[in-house]
Coordinates of C-alpha atoms and ligand atoms in Angstrom, one line a residue:
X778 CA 74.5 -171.2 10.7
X779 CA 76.2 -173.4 8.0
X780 CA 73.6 -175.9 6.6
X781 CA 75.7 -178.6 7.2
X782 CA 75.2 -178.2 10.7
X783 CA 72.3 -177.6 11.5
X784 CA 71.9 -180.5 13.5
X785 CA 74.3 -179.0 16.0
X786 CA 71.4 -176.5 17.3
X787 CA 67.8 -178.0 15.2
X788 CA 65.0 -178.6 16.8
X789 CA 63.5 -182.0 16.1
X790 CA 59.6 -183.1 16.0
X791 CA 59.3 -186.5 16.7
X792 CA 56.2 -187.7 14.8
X793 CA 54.5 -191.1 16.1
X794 CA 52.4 -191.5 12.5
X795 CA 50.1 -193.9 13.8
X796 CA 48.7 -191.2 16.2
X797 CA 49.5 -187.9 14.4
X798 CA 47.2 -187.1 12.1
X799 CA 44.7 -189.5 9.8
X800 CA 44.3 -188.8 6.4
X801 CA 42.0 -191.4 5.0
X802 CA 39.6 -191.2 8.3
X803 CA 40.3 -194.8 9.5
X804 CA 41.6 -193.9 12.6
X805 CA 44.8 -195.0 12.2
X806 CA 47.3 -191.6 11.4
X807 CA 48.8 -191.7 7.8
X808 CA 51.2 -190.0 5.6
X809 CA 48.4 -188.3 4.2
X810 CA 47.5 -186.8 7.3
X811 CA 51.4 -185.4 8.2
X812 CA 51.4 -184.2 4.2
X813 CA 48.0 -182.0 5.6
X814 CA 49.8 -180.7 8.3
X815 CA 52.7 -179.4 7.0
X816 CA 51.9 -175.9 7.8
X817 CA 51.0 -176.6 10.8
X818 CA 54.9 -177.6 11.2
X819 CA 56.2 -175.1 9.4
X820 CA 54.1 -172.6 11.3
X821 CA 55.7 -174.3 14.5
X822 CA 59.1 -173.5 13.1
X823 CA 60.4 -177.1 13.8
X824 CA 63.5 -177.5 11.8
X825 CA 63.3 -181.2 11.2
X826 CA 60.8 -184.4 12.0
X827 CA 62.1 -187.6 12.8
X828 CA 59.4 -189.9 12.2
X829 CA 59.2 -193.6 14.3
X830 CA 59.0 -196.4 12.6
X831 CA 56.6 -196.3 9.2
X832 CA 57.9 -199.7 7.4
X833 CA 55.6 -203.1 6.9
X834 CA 54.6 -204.2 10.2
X835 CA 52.4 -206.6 12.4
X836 CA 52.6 -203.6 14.4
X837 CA 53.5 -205.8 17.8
X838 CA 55.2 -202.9 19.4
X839 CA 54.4 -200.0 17.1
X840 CA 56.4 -200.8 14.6
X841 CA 59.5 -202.0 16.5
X842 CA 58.9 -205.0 14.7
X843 CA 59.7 -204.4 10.7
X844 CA 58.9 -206.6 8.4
X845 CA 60.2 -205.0 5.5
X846 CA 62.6 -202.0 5.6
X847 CA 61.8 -200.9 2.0
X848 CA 57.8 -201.0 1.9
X849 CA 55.9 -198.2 3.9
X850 CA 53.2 -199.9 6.1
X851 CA 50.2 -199.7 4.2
X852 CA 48.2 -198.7 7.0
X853 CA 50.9 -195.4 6.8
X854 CA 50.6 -195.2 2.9
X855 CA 52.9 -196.4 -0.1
X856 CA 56.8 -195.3 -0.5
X857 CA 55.7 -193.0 -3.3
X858 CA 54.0 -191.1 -0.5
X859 CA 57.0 -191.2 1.9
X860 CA 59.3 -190.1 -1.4
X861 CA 56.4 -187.2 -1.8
X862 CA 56.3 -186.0 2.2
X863 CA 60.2 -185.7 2.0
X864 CA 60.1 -183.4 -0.9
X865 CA 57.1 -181.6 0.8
X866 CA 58.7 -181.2 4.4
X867 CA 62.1 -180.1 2.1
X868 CA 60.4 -177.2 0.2
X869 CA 59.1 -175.7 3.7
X870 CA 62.7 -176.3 5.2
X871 CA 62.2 -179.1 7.3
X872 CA 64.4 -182.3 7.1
X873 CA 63.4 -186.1 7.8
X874 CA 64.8 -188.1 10.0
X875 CA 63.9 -192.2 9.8
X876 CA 63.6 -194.6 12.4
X877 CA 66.2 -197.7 12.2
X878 CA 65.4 -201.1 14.1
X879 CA 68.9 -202.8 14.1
X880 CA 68.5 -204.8 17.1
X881 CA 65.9 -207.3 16.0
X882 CA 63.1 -207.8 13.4
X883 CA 60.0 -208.7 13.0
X884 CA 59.1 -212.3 13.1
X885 CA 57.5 -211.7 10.0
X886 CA 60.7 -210.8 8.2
X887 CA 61.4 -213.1 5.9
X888 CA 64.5 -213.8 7.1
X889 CA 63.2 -215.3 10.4
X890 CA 60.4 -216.6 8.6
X891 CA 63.5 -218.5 6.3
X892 CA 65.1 -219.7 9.5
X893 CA 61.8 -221.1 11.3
X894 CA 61.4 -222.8 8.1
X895 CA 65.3 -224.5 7.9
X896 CA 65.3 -225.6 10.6
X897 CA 68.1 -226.5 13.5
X898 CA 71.8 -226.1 12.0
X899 CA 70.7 -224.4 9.1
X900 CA 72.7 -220.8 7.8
X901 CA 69.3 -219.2 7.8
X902 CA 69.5 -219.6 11.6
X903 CA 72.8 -218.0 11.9
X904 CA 71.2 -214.3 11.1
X905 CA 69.6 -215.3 14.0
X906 CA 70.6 -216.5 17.7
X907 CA 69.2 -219.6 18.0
X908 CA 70.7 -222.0 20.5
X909 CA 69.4 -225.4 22.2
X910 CA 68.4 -225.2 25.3
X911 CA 69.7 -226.3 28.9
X912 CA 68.4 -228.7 31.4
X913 CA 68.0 -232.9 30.6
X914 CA 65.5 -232.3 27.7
X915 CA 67.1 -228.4 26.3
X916 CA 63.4 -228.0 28.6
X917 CA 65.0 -224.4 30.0
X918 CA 66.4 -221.3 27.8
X919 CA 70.1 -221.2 26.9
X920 CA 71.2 -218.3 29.5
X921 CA 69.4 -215.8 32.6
X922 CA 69.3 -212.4 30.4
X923 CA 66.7 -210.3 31.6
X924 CA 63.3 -208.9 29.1
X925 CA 64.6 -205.2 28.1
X926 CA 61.1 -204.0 28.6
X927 CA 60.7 -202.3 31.9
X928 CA 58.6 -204.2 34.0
X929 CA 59.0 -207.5 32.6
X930 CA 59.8 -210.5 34.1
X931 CA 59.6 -212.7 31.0
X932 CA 61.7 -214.5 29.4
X933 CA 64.2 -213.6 26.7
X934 CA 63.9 -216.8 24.8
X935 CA 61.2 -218.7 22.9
X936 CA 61.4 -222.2 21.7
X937 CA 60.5 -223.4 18.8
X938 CA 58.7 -227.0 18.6
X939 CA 61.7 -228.8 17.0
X940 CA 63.4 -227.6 20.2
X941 CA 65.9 -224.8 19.5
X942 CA 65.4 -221.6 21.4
X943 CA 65.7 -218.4 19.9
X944 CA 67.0 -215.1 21.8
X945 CA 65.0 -211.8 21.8
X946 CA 65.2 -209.2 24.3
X947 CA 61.7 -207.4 23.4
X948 CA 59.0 -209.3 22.5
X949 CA 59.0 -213.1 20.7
X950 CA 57.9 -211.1 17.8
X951 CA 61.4 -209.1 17.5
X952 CA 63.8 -211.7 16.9
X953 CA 67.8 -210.1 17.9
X954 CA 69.3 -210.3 14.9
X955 CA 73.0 -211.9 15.2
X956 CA 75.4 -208.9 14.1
X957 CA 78.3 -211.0 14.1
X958 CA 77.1 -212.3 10.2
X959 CA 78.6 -209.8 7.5
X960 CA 75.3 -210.3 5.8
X961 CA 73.8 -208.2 8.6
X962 CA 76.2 -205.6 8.6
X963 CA 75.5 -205.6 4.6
X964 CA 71.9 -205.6 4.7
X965 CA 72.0 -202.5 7.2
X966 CA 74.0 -200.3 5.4
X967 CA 72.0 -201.4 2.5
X968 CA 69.1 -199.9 4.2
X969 CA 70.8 -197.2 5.3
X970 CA 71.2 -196.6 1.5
X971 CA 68.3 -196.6 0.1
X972 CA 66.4 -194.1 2.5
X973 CA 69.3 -191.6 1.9
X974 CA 68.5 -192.0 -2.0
X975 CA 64.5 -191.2 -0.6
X976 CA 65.8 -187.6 -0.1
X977 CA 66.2 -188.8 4.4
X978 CA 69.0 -186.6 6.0
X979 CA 69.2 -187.9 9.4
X980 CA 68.4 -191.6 10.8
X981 CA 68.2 -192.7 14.0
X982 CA 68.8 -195.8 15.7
X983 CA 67.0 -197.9 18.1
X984 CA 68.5 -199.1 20.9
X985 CA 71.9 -198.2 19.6
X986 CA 73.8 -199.9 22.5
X987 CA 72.2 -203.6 22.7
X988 CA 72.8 -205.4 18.7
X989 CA 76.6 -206.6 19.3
X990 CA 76.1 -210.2 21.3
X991 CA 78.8 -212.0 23.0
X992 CA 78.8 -214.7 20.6
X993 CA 78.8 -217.9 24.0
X994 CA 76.2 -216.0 25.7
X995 CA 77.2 -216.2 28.8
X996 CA 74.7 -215.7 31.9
X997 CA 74.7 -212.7 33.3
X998 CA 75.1 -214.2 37.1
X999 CA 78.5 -214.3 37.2
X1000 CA 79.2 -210.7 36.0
X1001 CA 80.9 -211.3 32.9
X1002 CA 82.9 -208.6 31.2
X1003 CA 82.9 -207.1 29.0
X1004 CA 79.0 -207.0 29.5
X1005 CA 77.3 -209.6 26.9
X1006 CA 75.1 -207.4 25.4
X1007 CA 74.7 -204.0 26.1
X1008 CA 77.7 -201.8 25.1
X1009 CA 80.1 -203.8 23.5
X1010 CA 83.3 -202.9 21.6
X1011 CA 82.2 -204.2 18.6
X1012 CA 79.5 -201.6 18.0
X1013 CA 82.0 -199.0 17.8
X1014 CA 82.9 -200.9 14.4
X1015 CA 79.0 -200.9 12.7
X1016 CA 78.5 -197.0 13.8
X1017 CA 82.4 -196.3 12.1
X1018 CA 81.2 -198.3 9.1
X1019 CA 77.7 -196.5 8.9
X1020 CA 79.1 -193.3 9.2
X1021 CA 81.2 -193.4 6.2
X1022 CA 77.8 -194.5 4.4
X1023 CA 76.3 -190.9 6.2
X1024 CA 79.2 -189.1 4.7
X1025 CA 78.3 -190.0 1.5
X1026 CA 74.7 -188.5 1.6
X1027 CA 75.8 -185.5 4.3
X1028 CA 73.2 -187.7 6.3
X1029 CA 73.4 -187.6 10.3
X1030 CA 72.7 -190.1 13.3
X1031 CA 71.0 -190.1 16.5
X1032 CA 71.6 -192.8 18.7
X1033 CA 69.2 -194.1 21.4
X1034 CA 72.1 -195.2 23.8
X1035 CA 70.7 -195.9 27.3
X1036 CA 74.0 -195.7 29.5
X1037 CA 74.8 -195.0 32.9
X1038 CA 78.4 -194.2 32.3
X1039 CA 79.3 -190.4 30.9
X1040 CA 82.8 -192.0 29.6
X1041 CA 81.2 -194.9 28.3
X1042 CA 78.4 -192.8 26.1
X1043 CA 80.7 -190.2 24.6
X1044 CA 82.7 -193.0 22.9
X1045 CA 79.6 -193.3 20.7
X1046 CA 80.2 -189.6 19.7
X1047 CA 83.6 -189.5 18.7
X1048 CA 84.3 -187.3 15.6
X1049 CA 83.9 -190.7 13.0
X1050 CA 81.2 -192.5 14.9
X1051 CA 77.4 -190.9 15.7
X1052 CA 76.6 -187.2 15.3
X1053 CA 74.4 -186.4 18.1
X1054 CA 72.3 -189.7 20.6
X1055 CA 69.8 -189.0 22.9
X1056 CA 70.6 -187.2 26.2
X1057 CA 68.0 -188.4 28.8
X1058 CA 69.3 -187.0 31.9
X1059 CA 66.1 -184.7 32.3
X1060 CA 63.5 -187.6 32.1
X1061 CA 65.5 -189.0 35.5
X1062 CA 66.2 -185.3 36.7
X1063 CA 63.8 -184.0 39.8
X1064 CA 62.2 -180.7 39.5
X1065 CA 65.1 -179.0 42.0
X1066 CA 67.4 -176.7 41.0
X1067 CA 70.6 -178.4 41.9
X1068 CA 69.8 -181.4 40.6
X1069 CA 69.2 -179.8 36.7
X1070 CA 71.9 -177.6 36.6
X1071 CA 74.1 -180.9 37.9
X1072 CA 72.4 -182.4 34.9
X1073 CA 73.0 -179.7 32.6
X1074 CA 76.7 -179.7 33.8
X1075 CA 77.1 -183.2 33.2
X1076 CA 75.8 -183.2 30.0
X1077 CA 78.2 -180.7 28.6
X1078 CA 80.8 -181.8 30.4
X1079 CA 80.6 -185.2 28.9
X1080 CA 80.0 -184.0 25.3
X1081 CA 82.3 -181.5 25.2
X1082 CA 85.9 -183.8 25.2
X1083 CA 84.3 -185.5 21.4
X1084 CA 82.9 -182.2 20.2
X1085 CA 79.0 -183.5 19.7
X1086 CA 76.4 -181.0 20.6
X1087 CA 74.3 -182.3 23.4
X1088 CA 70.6 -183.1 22.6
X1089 CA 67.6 -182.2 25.1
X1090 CA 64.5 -184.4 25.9
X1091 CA 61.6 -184.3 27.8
X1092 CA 59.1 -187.0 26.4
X1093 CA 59.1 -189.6 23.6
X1094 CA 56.8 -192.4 22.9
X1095 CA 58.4 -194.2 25.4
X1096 CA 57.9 -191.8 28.3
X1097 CA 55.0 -190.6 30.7
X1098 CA 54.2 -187.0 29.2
X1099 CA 56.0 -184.2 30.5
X1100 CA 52.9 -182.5 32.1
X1101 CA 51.5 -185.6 33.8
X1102 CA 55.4 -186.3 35.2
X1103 CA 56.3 -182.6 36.4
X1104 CA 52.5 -183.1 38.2
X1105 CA 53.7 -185.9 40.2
X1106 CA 55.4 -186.1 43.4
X1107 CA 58.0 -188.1 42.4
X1108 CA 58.5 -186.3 39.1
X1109 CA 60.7 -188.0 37.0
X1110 CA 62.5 -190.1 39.5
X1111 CA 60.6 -193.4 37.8
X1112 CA 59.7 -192.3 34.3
X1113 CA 60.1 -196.0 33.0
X1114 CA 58.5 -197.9 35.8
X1115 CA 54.7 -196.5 35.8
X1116 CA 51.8 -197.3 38.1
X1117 CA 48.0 -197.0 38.0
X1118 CA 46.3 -194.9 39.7
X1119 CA 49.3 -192.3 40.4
X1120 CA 48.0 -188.9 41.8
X1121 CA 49.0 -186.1 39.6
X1122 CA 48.3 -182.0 39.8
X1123 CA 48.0 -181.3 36.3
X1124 CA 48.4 -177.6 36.9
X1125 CA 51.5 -177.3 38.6
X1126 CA 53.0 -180.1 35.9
X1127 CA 51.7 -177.6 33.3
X1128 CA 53.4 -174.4 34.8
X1129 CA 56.7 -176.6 35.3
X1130 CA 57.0 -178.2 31.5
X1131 CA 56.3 -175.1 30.5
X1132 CA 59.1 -173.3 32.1
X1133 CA 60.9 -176.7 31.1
X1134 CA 60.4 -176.0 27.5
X1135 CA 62.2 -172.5 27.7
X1136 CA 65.1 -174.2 30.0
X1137 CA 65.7 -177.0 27.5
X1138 CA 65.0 -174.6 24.3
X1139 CA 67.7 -171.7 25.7
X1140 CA 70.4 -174.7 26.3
X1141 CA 73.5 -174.9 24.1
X1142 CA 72.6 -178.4 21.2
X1143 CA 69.2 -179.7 20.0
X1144 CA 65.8 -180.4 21.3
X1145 CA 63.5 -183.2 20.6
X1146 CA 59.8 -182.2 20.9
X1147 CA 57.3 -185.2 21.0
X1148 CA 53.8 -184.4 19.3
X1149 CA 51.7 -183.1 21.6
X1150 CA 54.2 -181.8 24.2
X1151 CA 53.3 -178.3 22.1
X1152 CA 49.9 -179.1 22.8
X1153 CA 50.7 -179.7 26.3
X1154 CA 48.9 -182.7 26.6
X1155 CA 48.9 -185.1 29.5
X1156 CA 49.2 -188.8 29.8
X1157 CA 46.0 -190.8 29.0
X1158 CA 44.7 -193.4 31.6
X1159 CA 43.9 -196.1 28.6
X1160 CA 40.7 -198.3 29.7
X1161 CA 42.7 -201.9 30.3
X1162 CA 41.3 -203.8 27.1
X1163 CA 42.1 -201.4 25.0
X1164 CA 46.1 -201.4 25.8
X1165 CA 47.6 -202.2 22.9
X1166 CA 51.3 -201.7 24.2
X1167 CA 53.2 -205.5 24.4
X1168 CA 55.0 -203.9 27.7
X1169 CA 51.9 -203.6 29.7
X1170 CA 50.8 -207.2 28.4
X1171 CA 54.3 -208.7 29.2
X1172 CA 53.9 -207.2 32.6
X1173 CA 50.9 -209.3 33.6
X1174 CA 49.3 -206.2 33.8
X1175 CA 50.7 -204.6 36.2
X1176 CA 52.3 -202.0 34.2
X1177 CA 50.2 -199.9 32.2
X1178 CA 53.1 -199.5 29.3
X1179 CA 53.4 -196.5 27.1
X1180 CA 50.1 -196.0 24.9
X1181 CA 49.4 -193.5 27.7
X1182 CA 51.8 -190.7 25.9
X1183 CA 50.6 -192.4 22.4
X1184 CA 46.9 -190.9 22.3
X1185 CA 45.9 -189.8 18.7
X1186 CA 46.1 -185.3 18.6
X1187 CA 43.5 -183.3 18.9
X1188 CA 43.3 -181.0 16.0
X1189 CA 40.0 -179.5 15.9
X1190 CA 37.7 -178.7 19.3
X1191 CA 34.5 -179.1 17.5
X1192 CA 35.3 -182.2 14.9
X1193 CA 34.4 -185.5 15.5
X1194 CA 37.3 -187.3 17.7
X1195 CA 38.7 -183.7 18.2
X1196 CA 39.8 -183.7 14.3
X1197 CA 41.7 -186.8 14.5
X1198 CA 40.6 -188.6 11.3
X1199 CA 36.6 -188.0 10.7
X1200 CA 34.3 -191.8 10.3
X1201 CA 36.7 -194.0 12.0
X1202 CA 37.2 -194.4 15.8
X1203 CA 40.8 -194.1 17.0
X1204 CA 42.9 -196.6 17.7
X1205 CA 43.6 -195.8 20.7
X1206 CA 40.3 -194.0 22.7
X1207 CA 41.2 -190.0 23.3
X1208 CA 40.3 -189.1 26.7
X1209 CA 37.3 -187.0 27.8
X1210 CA 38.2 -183.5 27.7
X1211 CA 40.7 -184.4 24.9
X1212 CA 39.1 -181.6 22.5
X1213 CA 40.0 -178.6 25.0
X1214 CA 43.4 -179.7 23.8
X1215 CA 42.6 -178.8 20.2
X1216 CA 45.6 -177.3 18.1
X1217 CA 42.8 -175.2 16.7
X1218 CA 41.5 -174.3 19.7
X1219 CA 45.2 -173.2 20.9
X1220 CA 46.5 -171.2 18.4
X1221 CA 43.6 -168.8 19.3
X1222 CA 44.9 -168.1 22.6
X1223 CA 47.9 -166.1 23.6
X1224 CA 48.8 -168.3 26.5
X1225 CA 48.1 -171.6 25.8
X1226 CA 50.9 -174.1 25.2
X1227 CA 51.0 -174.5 21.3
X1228 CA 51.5 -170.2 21.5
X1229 CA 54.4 -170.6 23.8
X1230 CA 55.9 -173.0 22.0
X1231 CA 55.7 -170.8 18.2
X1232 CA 57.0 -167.9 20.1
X1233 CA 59.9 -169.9 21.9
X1234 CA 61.1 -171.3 18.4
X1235 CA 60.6 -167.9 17.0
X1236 CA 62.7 -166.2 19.4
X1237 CA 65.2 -169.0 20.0
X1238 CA 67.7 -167.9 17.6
X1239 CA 68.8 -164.8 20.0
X1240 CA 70.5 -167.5 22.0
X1241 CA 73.3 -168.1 19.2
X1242 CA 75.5 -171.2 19.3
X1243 CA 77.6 -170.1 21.8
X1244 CA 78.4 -171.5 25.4
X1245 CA 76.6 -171.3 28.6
X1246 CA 78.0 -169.6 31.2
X1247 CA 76.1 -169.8 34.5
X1248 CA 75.0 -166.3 36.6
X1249 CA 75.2 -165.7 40.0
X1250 CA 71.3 -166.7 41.7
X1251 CA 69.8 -166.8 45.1
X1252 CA 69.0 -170.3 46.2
X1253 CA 66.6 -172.5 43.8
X1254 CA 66.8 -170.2 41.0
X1255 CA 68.6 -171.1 37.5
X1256 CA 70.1 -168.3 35.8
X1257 CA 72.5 -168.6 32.7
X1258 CA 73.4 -166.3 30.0
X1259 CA 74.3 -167.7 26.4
X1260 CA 77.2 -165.6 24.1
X1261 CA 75.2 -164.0 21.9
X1262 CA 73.8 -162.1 25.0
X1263 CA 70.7 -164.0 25.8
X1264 CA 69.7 -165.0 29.1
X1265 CA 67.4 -167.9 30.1
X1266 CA 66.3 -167.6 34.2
X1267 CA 63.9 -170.3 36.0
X1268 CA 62.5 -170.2 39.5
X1269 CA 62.1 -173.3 40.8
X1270 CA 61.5 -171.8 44.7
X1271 CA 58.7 -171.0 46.7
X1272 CA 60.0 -167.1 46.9
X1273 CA 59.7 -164.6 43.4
X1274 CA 62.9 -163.6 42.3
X1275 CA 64.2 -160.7 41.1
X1276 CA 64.9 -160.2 37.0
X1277 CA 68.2 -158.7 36.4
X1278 CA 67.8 -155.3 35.8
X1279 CA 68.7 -153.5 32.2
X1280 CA 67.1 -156.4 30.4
X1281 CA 64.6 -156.7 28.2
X1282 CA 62.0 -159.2 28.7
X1283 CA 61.7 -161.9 25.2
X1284 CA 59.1 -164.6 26.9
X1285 CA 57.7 -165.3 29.7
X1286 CA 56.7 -169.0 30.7
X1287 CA 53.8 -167.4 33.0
X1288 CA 53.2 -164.4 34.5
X1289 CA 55.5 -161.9 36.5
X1290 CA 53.9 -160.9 39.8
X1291 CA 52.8 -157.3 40.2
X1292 CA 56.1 -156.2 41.0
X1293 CA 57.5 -157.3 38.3
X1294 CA 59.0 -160.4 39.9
X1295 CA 59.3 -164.1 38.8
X1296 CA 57.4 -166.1 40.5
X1297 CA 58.0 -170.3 41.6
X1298 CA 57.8 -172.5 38.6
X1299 CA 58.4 -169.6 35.9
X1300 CA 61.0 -168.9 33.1
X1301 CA 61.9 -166.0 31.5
X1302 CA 64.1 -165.3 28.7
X1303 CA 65.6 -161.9 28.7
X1304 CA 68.2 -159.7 26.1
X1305 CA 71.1 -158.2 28.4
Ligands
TEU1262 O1 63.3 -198.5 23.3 C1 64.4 -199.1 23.8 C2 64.3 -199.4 25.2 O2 65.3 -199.8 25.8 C3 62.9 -199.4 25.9 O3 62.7 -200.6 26.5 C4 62.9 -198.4 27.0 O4 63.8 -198.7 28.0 C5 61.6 -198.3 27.6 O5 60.6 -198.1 26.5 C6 61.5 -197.1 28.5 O6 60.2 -197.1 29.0 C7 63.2 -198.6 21.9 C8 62.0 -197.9 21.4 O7 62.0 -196.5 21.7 C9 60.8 -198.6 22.0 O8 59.6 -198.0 21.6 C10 60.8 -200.0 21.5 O9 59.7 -200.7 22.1 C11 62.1 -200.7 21.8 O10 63.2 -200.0 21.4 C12 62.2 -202.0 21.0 O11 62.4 -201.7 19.7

């Protein structure tokens, strides 16, 4: 594979640092602690880690809310520590991948901070999108845009006592920055800079689709188009602009673009615009065969026209964890929207993201692995007053928002907090039974997650970077063969299947009943 591509096929750790490992034993994770587990990485065989957010933060929404793009958070450590991890991570031959906010900041930035302080009219208010507000007294907000947090009925706009509103679609914390000022475009690439200096070879990009405003924000009753905010042409402009910066470095982008509209997504991809954006067609994709090969299908179809490889995901911070979703009975019909209370077999989600991880890992482009997914652990039911997470809070608690999937690890069976840090208490509490989770505990056993997981890395290289070609199979059975000559086959029905014959078996997701059959909820991947 030509180094300069090896984003085409990598496969990408996504490291939440707050709950990965702790270093200093506060109980919040550190740099310190991902520095101490660099083998444990390595050993993994991940080719790169993108890490979320680690920049100055009042740590409103976990760091979606960045104070200062050029300072590490101290709770995280110091940018001489970042600097240090890069190098680290480089020498074992695994690339970093930083987290960019362009949508809003935090209202801590100094920016906002400026405009608060200016007052109405001023230019400082212009990075922004402040507006008065409607009604006889500017009493209701300037337009009907709805929160962009799942589950929210709030408001987009705050106003401030001298009476301008300003607009943001997260939290009041995450002011929208107003991207038609050139010194936002500036101050981006800026950014964009100086963490490619840092030794960073890929960036990716929160909520890619939603900066570019129309600049009358119009309501949304009426059905304006082009839509006023989500998708707009002038995007296509920054992610040109930013790539020529990428160039520079031999950097790369992912895009978090949340669109419905194949056409729409791949414009984002085209040959001088983003390398790769998230694909997240399996988090809304039953467990059925039909309905993941139509995924698959779509997927590649709709890459294929701009040349991007497709990427694969099955949890991020944002997402119920796999096990926990594949365990419901709606699996991942309603990822976003979650409920108390949901009944879930943890052992039949288990056996499914397992054969999930070979299926996703045998597919043509790369894979995103959220911690603890190798771990196989399952969402945590967080007690209620210790939910940290601003979507549960701007739900009026009706949602129970996303620290769920956001549990510290559990490195050690027998440490205090399962290894995670050592005198303080986690942030966020680990559930009981968290320990039997232990990466210690797992690398000791042949068929525990974290082993699966080694092996499939190990072995994924015999499936090339050539196409997918799908193989004739009986009814709720997946069965394709890549160009090198590797085959990936799941069975997702009730009745064992038969393997084809004159293959040799690589890995096994579970095990093959006594005749040598694959049984319901089982991938195998085979050499022709
Ligand atoms: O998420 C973007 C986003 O649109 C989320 O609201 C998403 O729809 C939701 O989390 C699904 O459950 C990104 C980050 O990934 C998220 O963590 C941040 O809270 C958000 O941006 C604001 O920066």
């Amino acid at each position: 594979r030509r180094q300069a591509d090896w984003w085409r096929s990598a496969v990408i750790y996504q490291v939440y640092v707050r709950s990965f490992a702790d270093g200093d034993g506060d109980g919040t994770g550190d740099l310190a602690g991902v520095r101490a587990r660099l083998p444990y990485l390595a050993e993994l065989g991940v080719d790169a880690l993108w890490f979320n957010p680690w920049y100055l933060s009042p740590m409103k929404d976990g760091g979606y809310d960045v104070a200062d793009y050029r300072t590490v958070d101290p709770a995280f450590g110091t940018l001489a520590e970042a600097e240090k991890l890069i190098a680290e991570a480089r020498e074992r031959g695994i690339r970093t991948i930083v987290d960019i906010v362009p949508n809003h900041v935090s209202d801590q930035h100094p920016w906002f901070r400026a405009a608060l302080a200016a007052g109405p009219g001023s230019p400082e208010r212009d990075l922004f999108h402040f507006r008065p507000g409607r009604g006889q007294d500017g009493e209701l907000p300037p337009n009907d845009w709805p929160s962009q947090f799942v589950g929210s009925t709030e408001p987009v706009w705050t106003r401030l006592p001298d009476g301008d509103w300003y607009l943001h679609l997260f939290t009041p914390e995450q002011p929208d920055l107003n991207w038609a000022h050139p010194a936002v475009h500036r101050e981006h690439e800026d950014i964009l800079r100086f963490w490619f200096e840092r030794g960073v070879e890929g960036v990716r990009i929160d909520s890619a689709a939603l900066l570019a405003k129309d600049p009358d924000l119009p309501d949304l009753a009426g059905a304006p188009d082009p839509h006023p905010f989500v998708d707009r042409d002038e995007l296509h402009d920054v992610y040109r602009s930013w790539r020529a910066v990428a160039d520079e470095y031999g950097g790369v982008f992912v895009g978090e673009v949340w669109l419905p509209d194949a056409e729409r997504f791949a414009r984002y991809l085209r040959p001088d615009e983003l390398h790769t954006a998230f694909n997240f067609a399996f988090l809304s994709c039953p467990w059925d065969a039909d309905r993941l090969r139509a995924a698959i299908d779509s997927t590649l179809a709709e890459h294929a026209p701009v040349g991007a490889p497709a990427t694969w995901v099955l949890c991020n911070h944002d997402i119920t964890r796999t096990v926990t979703r594949y365990g419901r009975a709606d699996t991942g019909f309603d990822f976003a929207a979650k409920a108390f209370g949901t009944p879930t077999d943890l052992a039949l989600g288990t056996r499914r993201a397992r054969a999930a991880a070979l299926l996703s890992l045998a597919l043509p482009g790369s894979v995103y692995l959220y911690q603890g997914e190798e771990l196989g652990l399952p969402e945590a039911d967080i007690p209620v007053d210790r939910i940290e997470d601003p979507m549960h809070h701007r739900s009026g608690g009706t949602d129970p928002g996303r620290d769920g999937c956001r549990v510290p690890l559990p490195w050690s069976a027998d440490a205090p907090y399962a290894g995670f840090g050592s005198r303080g208490e986690p942030w966020l509490p680990q559930p009981a039974g968290w320990a039997e989770y232990a990466a210690d505990r797992q690398e000791r056993d042949p068929h525990s997650m974290l082993t699966l997981y080694r092996e499939a890395l190990a072995a994924r290289p015999a499936f090339g970077e050539g196409p997918l070609t799908w193989l004739p199979a009986p009814e709720g059975v997946l069965a394709f063969a890549r160009a090198d000559g590797a085959l990936c086959v799941v069975n997702l029905a009730a009745t064992p299947t038969e393997l084809p014959a004159h293959s040799e078996l690589l890995l096994s997701s579970g095990p093959l009943d006594e005749s040598g059959r694959l049984p319901q909820d089982t991938a195998v991947w085979l050499r022709a």
